[in-house]
Coordinates of C-alpha atoms in Angstrom, one line a residue:
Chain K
X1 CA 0.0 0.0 0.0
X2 CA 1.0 3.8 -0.5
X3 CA 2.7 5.1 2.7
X4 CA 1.7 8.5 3.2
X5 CA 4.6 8.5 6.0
X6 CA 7.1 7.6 4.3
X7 CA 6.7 8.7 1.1
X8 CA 7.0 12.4 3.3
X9 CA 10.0 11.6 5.0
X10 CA 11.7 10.1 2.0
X11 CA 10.4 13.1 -0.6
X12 CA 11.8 15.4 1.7
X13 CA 15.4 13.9 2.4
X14 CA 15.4 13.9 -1.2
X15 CA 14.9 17.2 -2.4
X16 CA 16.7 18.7 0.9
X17 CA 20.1 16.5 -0.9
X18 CA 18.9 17.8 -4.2
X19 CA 18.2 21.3 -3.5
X20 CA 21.6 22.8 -3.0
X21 CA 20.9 26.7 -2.8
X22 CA 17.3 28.7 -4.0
X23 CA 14.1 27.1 -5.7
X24 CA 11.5 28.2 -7.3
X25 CA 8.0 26.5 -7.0
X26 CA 5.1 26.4 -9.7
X27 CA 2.0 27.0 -8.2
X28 CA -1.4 26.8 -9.5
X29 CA -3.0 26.4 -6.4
X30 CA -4.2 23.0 -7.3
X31 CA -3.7 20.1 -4.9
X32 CA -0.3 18.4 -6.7
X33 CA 1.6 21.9 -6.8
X34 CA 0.4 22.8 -3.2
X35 CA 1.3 19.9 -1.9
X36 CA 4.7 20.1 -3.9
X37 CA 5.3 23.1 -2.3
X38 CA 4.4 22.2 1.1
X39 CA 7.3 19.3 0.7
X40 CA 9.8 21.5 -0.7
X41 CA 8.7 24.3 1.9
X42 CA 9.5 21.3 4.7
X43 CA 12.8 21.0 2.6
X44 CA 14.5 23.7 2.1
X45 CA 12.6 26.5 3.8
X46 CA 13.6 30.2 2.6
X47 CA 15.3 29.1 0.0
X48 CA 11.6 28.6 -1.8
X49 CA 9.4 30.8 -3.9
X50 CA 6.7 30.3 -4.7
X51 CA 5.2 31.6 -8.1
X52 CA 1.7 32.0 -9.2
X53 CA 0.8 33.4 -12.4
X54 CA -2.1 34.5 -13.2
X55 CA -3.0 33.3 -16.6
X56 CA -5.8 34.7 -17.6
X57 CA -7.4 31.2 -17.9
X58 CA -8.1 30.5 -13.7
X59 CA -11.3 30.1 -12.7
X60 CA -13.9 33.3 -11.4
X61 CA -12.0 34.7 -8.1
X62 CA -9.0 32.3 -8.6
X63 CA -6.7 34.5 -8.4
X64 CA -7.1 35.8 -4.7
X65 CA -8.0 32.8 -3.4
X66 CA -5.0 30.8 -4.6
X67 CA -3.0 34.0 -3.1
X68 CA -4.7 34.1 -0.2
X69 CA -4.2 30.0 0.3
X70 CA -1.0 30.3 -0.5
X71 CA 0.1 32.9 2.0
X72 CA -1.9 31.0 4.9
X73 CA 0.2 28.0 4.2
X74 CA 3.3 30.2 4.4
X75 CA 4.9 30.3 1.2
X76 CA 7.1 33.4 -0.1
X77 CA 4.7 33.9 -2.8
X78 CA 5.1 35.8 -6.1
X79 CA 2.5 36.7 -8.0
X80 CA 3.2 37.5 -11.6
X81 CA 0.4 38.4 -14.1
X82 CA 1.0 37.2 -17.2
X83 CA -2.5 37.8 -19.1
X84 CA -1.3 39.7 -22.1
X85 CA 1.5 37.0 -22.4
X86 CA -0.1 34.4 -22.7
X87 CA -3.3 36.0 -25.2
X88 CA -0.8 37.5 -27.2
X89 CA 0.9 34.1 -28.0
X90 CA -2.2 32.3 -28.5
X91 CA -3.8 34.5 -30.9
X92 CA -5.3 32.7 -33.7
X93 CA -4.1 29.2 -32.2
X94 CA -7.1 26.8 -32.8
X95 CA -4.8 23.3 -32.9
X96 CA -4.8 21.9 -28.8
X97 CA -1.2 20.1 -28.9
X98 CA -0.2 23.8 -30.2
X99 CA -2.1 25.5 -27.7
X100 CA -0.5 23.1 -25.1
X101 CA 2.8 23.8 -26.1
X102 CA 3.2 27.5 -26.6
X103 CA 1.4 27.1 -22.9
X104 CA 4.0 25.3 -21.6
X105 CA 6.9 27.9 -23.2
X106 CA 5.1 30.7 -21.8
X107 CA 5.0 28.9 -18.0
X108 CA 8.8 28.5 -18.3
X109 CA 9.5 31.8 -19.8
X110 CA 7.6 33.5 -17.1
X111 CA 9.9 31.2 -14.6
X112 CA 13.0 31.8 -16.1
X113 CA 12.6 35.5 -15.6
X114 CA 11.8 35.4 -12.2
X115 CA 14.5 32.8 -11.3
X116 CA 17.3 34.7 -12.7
X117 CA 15.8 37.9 -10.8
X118 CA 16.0 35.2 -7.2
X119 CA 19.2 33.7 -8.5
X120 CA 17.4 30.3 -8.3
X121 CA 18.6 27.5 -10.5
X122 CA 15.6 24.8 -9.7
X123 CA 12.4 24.4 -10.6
X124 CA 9.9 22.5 -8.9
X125 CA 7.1 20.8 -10.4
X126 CA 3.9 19.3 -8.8
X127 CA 3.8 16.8 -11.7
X128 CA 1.9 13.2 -11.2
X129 CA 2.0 10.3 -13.1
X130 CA -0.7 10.8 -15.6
X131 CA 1.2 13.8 -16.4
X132 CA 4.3 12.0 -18.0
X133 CA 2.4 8.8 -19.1
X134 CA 0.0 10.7 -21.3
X135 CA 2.9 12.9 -22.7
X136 CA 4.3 10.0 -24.2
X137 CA 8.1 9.5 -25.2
X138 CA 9.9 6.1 -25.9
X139 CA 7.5 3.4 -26.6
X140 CA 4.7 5.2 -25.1
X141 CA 1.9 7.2 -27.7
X142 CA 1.3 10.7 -27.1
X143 CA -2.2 11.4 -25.7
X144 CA -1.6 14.9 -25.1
X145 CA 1.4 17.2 -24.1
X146 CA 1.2 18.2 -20.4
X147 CA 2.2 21.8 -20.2
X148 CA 4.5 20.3 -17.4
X149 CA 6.1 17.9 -19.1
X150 CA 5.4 17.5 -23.4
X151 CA 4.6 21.3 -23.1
X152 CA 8.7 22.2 -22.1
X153 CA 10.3 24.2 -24.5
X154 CA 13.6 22.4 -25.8
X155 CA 16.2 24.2 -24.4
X156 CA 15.3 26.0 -21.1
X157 CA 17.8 27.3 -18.2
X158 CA 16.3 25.5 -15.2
X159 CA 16.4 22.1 -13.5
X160 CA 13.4 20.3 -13.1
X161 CA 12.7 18.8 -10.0
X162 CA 9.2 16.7 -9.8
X163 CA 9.1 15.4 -6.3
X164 CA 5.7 13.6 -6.6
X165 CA 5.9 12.3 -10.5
X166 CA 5.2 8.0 -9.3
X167 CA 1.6 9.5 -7.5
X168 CA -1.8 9.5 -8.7
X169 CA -4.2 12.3 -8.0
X170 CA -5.9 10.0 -4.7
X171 CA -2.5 9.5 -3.4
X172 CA -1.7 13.3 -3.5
X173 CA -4.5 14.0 -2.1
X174 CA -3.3 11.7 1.3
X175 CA -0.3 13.8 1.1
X176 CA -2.6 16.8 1.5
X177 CA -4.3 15.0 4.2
X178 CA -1.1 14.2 5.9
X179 CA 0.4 17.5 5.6
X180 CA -2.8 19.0 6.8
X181 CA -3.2 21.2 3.7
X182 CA -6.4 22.3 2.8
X183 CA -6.7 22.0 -0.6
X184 CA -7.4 18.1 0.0
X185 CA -10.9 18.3 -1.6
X186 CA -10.2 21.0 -4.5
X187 CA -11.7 19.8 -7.5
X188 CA -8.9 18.6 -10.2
X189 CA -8.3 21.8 -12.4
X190 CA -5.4 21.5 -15.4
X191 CA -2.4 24.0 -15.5
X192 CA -3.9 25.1 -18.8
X193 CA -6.6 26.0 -16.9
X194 CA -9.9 27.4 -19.0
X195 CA -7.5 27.5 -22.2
X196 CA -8.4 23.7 -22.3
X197 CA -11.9 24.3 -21.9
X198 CA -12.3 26.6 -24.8
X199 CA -12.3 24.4 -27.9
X200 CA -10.7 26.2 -30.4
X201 CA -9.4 29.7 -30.6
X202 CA -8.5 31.7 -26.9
X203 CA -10.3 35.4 -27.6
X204 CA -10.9 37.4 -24.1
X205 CA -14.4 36.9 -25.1
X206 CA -14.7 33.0 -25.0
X207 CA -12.7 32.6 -21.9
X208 CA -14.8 35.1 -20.4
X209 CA -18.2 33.0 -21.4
X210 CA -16.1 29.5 -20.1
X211 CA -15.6 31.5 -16.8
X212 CA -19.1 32.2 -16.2
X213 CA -20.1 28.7 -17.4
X214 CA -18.2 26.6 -15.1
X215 CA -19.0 29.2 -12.0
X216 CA -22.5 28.8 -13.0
X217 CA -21.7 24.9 -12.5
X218 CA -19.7 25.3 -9.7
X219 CA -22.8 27.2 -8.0
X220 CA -25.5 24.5 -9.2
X221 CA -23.6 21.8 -7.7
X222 CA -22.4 23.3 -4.9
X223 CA -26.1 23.5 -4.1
X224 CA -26.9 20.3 -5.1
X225 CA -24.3 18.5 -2.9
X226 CA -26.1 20.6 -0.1
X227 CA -29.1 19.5 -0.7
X228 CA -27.6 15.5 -1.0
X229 CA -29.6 15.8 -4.1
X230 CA -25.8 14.6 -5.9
X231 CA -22.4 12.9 -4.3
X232 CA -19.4 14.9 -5.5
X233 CA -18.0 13.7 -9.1
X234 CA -14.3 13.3 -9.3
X235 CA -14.1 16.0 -11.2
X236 CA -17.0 18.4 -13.5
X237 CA -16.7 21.4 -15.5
X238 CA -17.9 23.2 -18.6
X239 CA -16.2 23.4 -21.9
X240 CA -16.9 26.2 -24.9
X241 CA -17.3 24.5 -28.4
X242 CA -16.9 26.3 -31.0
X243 CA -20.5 25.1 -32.5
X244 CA -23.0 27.9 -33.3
X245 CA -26.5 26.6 -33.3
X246 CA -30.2 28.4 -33.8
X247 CA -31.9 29.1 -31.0
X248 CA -35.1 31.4 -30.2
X249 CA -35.4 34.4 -27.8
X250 CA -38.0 36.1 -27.4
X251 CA -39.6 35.8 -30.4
X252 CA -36.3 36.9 -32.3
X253 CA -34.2 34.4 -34.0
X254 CA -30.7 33.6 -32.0
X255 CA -27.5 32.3 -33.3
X256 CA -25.1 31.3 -30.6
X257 CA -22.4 28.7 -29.2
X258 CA -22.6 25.6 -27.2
X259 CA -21.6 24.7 -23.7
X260 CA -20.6 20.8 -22.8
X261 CA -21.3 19.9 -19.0
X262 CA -19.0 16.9 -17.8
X263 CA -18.7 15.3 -14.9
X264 CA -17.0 12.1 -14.2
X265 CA -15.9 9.2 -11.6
X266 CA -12.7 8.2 -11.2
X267 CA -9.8 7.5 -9.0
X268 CA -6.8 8.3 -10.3
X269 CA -7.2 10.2 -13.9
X270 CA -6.4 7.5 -15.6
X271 CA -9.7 5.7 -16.4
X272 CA -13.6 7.3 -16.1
X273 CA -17.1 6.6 -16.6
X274 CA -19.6 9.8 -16.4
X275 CA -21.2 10.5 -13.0
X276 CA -25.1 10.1 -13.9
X277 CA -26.1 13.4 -12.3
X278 CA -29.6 13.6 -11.8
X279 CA -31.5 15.5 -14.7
X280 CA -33.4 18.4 -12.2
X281 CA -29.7 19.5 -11.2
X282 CA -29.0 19.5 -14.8
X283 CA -32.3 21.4 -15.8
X284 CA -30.9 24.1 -13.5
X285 CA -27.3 24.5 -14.5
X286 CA -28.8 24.3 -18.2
X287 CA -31.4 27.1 -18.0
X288 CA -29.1 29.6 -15.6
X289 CA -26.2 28.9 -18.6
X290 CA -28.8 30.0 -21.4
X291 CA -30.0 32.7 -19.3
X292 CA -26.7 34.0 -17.8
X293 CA -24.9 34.4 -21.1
X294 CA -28.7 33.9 -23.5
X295 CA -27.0 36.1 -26.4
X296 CA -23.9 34.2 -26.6
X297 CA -24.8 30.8 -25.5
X298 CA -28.3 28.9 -26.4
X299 CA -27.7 25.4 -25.9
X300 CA -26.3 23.2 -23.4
X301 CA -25.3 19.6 -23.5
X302 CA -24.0 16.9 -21.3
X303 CA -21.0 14.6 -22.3
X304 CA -21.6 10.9 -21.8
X305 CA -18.3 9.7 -22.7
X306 CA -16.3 7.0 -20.4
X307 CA -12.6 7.5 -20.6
X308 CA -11.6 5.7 -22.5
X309 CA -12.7 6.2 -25.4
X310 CA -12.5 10.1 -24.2
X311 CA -10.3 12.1 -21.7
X312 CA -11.2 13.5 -18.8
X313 CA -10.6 16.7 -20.6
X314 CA -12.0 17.9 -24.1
X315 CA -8.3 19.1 -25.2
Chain E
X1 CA 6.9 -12.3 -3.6
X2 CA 8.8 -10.7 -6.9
X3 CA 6.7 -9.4 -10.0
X4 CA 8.1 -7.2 -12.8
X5 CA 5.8 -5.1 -14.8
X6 CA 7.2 -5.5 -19.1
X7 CA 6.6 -1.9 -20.5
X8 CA 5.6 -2.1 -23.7
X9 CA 4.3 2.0 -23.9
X10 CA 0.5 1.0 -22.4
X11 CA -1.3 4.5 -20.6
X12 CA -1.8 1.8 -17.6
X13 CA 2.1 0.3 -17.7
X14 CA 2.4 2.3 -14.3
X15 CA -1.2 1.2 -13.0
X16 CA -0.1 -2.3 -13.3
X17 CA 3.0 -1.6 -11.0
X18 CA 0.6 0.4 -8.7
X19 CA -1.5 -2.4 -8.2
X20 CA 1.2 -5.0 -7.5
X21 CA 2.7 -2.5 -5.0
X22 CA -0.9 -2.0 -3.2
X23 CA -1.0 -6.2 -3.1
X24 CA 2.4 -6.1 -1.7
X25 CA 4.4 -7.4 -4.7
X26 CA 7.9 -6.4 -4.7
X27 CA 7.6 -4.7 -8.1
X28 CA 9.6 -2.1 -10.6
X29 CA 8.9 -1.1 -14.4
X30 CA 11.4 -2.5 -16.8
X31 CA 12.1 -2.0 -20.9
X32 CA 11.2 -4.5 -23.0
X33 CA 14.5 -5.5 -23.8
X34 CA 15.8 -5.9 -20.5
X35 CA 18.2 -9.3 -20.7
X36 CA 16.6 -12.0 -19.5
X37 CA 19.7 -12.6 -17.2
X38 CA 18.7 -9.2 -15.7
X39 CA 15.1 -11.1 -14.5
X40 CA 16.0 -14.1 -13.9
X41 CA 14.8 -14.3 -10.2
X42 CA 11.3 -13.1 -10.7
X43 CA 8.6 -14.5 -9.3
X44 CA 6.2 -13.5 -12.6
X45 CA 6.1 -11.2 -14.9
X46 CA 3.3 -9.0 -16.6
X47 CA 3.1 -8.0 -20.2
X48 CA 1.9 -4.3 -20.4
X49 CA -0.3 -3.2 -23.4
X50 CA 1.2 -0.6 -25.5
X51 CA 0.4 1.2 -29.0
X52 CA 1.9 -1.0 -31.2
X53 CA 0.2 -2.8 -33.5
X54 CA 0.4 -6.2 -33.4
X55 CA 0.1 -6.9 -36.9
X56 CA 2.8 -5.0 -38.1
X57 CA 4.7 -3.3 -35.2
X58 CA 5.6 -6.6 -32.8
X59 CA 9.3 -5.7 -33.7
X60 CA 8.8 -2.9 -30.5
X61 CA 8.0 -5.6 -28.4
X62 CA 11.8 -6.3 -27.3
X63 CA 12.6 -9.8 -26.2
X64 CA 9.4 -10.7 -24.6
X65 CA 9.6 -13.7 -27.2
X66 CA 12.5 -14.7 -25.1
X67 CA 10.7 -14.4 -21.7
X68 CA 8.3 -16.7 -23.1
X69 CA 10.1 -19.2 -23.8
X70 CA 13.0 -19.5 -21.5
X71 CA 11.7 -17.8 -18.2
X72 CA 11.0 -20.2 -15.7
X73 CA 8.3 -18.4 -14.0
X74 CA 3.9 -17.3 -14.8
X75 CA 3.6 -14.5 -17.5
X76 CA 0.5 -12.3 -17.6
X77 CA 0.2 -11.0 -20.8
X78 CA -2.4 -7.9 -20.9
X79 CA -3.6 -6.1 -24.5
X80 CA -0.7 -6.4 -26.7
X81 CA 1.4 -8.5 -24.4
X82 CA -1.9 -11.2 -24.5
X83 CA -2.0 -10.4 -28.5
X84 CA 2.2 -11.3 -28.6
X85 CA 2.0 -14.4 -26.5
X86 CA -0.3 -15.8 -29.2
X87 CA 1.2 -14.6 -32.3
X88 CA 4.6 -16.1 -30.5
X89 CA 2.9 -19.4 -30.9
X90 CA 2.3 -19.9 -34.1
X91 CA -1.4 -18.1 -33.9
X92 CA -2.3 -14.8 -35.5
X93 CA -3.7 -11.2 -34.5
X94 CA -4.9 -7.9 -36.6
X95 CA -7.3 -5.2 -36.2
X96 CA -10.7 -6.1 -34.8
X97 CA -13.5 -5.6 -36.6
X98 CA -15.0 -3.9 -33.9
X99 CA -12.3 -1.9 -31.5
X100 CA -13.4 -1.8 -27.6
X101 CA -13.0 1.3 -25.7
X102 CA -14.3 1.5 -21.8
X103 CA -17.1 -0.4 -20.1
X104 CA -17.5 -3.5 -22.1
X105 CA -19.2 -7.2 -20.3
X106 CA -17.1 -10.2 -20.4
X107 CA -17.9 -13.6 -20.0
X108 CA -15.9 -16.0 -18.8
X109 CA -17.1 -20.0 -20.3
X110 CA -14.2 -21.8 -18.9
X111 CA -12.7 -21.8 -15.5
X112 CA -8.9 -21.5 -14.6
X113 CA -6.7 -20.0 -12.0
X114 CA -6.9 -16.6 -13.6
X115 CA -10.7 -16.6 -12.9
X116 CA -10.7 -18.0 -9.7
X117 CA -13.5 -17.1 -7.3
X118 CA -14.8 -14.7 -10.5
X119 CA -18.5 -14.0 -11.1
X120 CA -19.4 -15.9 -14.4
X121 CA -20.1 -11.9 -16.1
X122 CA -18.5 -9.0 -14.7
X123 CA -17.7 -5.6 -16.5
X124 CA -14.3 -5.2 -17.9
X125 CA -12.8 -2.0 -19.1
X126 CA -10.9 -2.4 -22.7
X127 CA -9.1 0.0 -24.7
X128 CA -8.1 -2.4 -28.4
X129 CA -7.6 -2.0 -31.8
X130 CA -6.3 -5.4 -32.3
X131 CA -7.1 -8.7 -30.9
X132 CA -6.0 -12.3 -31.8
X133 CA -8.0 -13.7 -34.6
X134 CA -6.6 -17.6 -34.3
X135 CA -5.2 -19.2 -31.2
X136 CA -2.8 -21.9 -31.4
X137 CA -3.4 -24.9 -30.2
X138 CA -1.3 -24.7 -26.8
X139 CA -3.8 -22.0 -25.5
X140 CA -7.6 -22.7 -24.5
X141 CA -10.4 -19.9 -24.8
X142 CA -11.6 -18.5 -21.3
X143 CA -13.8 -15.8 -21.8
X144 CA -15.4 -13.6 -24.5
X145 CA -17.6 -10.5 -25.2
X146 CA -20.3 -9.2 -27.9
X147 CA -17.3 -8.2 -30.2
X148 CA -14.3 -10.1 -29.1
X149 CA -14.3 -13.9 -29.2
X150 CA -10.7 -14.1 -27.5
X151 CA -11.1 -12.0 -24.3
X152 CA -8.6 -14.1 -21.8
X153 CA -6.7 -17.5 -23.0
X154 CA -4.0 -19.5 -20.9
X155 CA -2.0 -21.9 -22.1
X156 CA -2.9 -26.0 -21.4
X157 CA 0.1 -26.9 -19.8
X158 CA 2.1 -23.7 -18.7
X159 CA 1.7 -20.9 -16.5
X160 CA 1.0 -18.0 -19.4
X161 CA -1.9 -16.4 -19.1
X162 CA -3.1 -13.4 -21.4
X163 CA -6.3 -10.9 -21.0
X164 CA -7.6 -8.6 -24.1
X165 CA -9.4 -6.2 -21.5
X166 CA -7.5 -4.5 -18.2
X167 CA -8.1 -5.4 -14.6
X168 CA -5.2 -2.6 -14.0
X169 CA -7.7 0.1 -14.4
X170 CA -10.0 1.4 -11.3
X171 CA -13.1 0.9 -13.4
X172 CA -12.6 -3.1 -14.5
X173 CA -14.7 -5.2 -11.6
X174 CA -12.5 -7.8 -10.3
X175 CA -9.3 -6.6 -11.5
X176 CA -7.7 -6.3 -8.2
X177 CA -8.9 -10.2 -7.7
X178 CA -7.4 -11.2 -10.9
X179 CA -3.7 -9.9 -9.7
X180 CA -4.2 -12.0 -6.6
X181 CA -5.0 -14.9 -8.4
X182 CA -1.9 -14.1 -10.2
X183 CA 0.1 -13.5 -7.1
X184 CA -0.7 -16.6 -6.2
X185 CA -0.3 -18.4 -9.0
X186 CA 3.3 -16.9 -9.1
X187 CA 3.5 -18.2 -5.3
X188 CA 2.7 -21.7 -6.2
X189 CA 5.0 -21.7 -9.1
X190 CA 8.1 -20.6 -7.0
X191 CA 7.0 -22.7 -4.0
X192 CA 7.4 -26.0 -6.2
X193 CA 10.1 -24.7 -8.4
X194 CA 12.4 -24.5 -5.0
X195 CA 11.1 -27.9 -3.5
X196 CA 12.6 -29.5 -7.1
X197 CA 16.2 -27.7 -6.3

């Protein structure tokens, strides 16, 4: 069995031999990078910062929230905001491996600056198993490019350190438990963060209606688990597709996009079948989508796809 | 209680391992083309899948041909490793007419270790473009779905044992009982290969 014990003590002997001066942590604020840096915190102490930056793609109120965790756990905490970066690249980007990769570059560009500002020659990486496997390399098929790992530009002036790559999500989440961090129940959200969630190309715009999509979702369920009307998927979000379908609006014909609900069971990541969320919880989500955002949104659906044959993931 | 886990590039190559670790299994990932000198004290090995294609791609598959043939200890062959182990006999394997992906029932029509203590239908998970089409003589049908007549063989008189589907994944019922069955059919293997030394 996984021991949450030792795998601490170990992970942090390691990284305090490996470590010999300043680190730099990447945090999302997601359970495998906070519970990275609460190992290399344990580790090497001062000689960590922590970096959050602020995409552009984190969820509605991210941003201060993942500060504000961050700062309660005790982490020297840089924030760098990295919005125009990040749009600017991606413009006109519609291909996800593309829009995976130039993610990636950006990530480590962004790190590389502020490394060589700390004088900080590692880089450490909350990075987990499914992570690497579906990467590929070797004799293993590419599923998609983690911006972690397939996402690294070629030639880069860091050293990677990835103190939790042989766990699976459930077994971070122990870690959490174990280290007493609170992020133990956070809902699975990729690095990419909404940029994976808007099929096709990132404009300010579609992000913007992804945003307000999955914190519509977020609210409905949220509810729902209140009223026990739902357990708690593994994971659920909303997705943007680029599909434009007819709808009607009062009276006046409407021509807008489409929003995928999914939700899904699993363990570790690696396989899923959809969580069969009852149809009144999905009525609601549904109708406060198509209302919320009515001129730019007029359908919703709801993705009934096991992994395999889909990812967790529509990019 | 040694068991090595054969990567052949399977998404689940590093489940496998999991699982043996969680049943107690000494257990580490090796390349396909580790020497068999390397793994000669095993207790069992497992075959991973991968993303070659049998048909026309079993050149990737290293020197599990070798561990067939001259390692003296079980082999569970899973996706493409089940696909080699017949193919390596004498058999053949191509594209299915019908690919699996995910929830899929299996029945199992003829009992063996493998199976043991097994409901006679259970829900597998599979992830296949390829199966094996004809199955040499050395190997016996165990179990089947809608689409794929070959879903577990083993052979008559040696310890090989090969499943189309994936009891390594979370979602497969009885997966964690088929690597126990496994375990201990490694177990009873090494037991009676010391007792002859």
């Amino acid at each position: 069995m996984f021991n949450v014990d030792k795998f601490v003590k170990e992970e942090t002997e390691r990284l305090r031999e490996r470590i010999k001066g300043k680190a730099i942590i990447a945090c999302s604020g997601g359970v495998d990078s906070t519970v990275a840096a609460a190992l290399a915190k344990e580790a090497v102490g001062k000689n960590l910062i922590a970096v959050f930056v602020d995409t552009g793609f984190m969820r509605k109120g991210e941003p201060d929230e993942v500060k504000c965790m961050l700062e309660r756990i005790g982490l020297n905490l840089r924030v760098v905001k990295a919005e125009d970066e990040f749009f600017t690249a991606l413009k006109g980007v519609t291909e996800p491996e593309q829009k995976r990769k130039i993610i990636g570059e950006r990530f480590i560009r962004v790190f590389e600056r502020i490394a060589s500002e700390e004088k900080a020659e590692y880089l450490i990486q909350g990075t987990i198993a499914p992570d690497w496997i579906e990467s590929g390399g070797g004799v293993r098929d590419k599923i998609k490019s983690h911006h972690n790992v397939g996402g690294l530009p070629e030639v880069m002036g860091l050293k990677i350190v990835e103190p939790l790559r042989d766990l699976y999500k459930d077994e971070v989440r122990k870690v959490a438990k174990h280290l007493n961090i609170e992020v133990h129940e956070r809902q699975p959200f990729p690095g990419p963060g909404l940029a994976v969630r808007v099929i096709g190309e990132l404009t300010r715009e579609n992000v913007e209606i992804a945003r307000e999509a999955n914190a519509i979702m977020d609210g409905e369920m949220e509810k729902a688990f209140a009223e026990k009307k739902v357990s708690k998927p593994w994971q659920y979000f909303a997705a943007l597709l680029p599909v434009k379908s007819v709808g009607v609006h009062g009276d006046l014909r409407n021509y807008g996009y489409m929003i995928a609900l999914r939700a899904v069971e699993s363990i570790d990541g690696m396989s899923a079948s959809y969580s069969k969320i009852p149809h009144d919880v999905l009525d609601k989500i549904s109708v406060k989508i198509t209302n919320v955002l009515g001129k730019k949104v007029n359908r919703v659906v709801y993705d009934i796809t096991n992994k395999p044959p889909g990812t967790i993931e529509f990019e | 209680m040694k068991i090595f886990v054969v990567d052949n590039g399977s998404q689940w190559t590093h489940r496998e391992w999991r699982v043996l670790r969680d049943l107690g299994v000494d257990t580490k990932i090796i390349v396909n083309d580790t020497s068999l000198d390397e793994i000669k004290d095993v207790d069992g090995l497992v075959l991973s899948g991968g993303a070659a294609r049998i048909g026309w791609e079993s050149a990737k598959l290293g020197n599990i041909g070798e561990y067939i043939d001259k390692g003296d200890f079980p082999i569970l062959g899973i996706c493409v490793g089940h696909q080699f182990m017949a193919l390596h006999y004498g058999g053949s394997a191509g594209p299915s007419d019908i690919p699996e992906f995910g929830r899929m029932e299996v029945e199992i029509h003829k009992a063996s270790p493998i199976f043991r203590n097994l409901p006679q239908k259970f829900t597998a998970w599979e992830s296949h473009n390829d199966e094996i089409k004809d199955l040499p003589k050395e190997f016996e049908i165990l179990a089947s779905s809608v689409n794929c007549r070959i879903q577990a063989i083993h052979h008559r008189t040696k310890p090989l044992f090969g499943l189309q589907f994936h009891p390594e994944v979370e979602d497969c019922e009885f997966g964690d009982d088929i690597f126990r069955n496994f375990i201990e059919i490694c177990r009873q293997h090494s037991e009676k290969k010391h007792k002859h030394e």
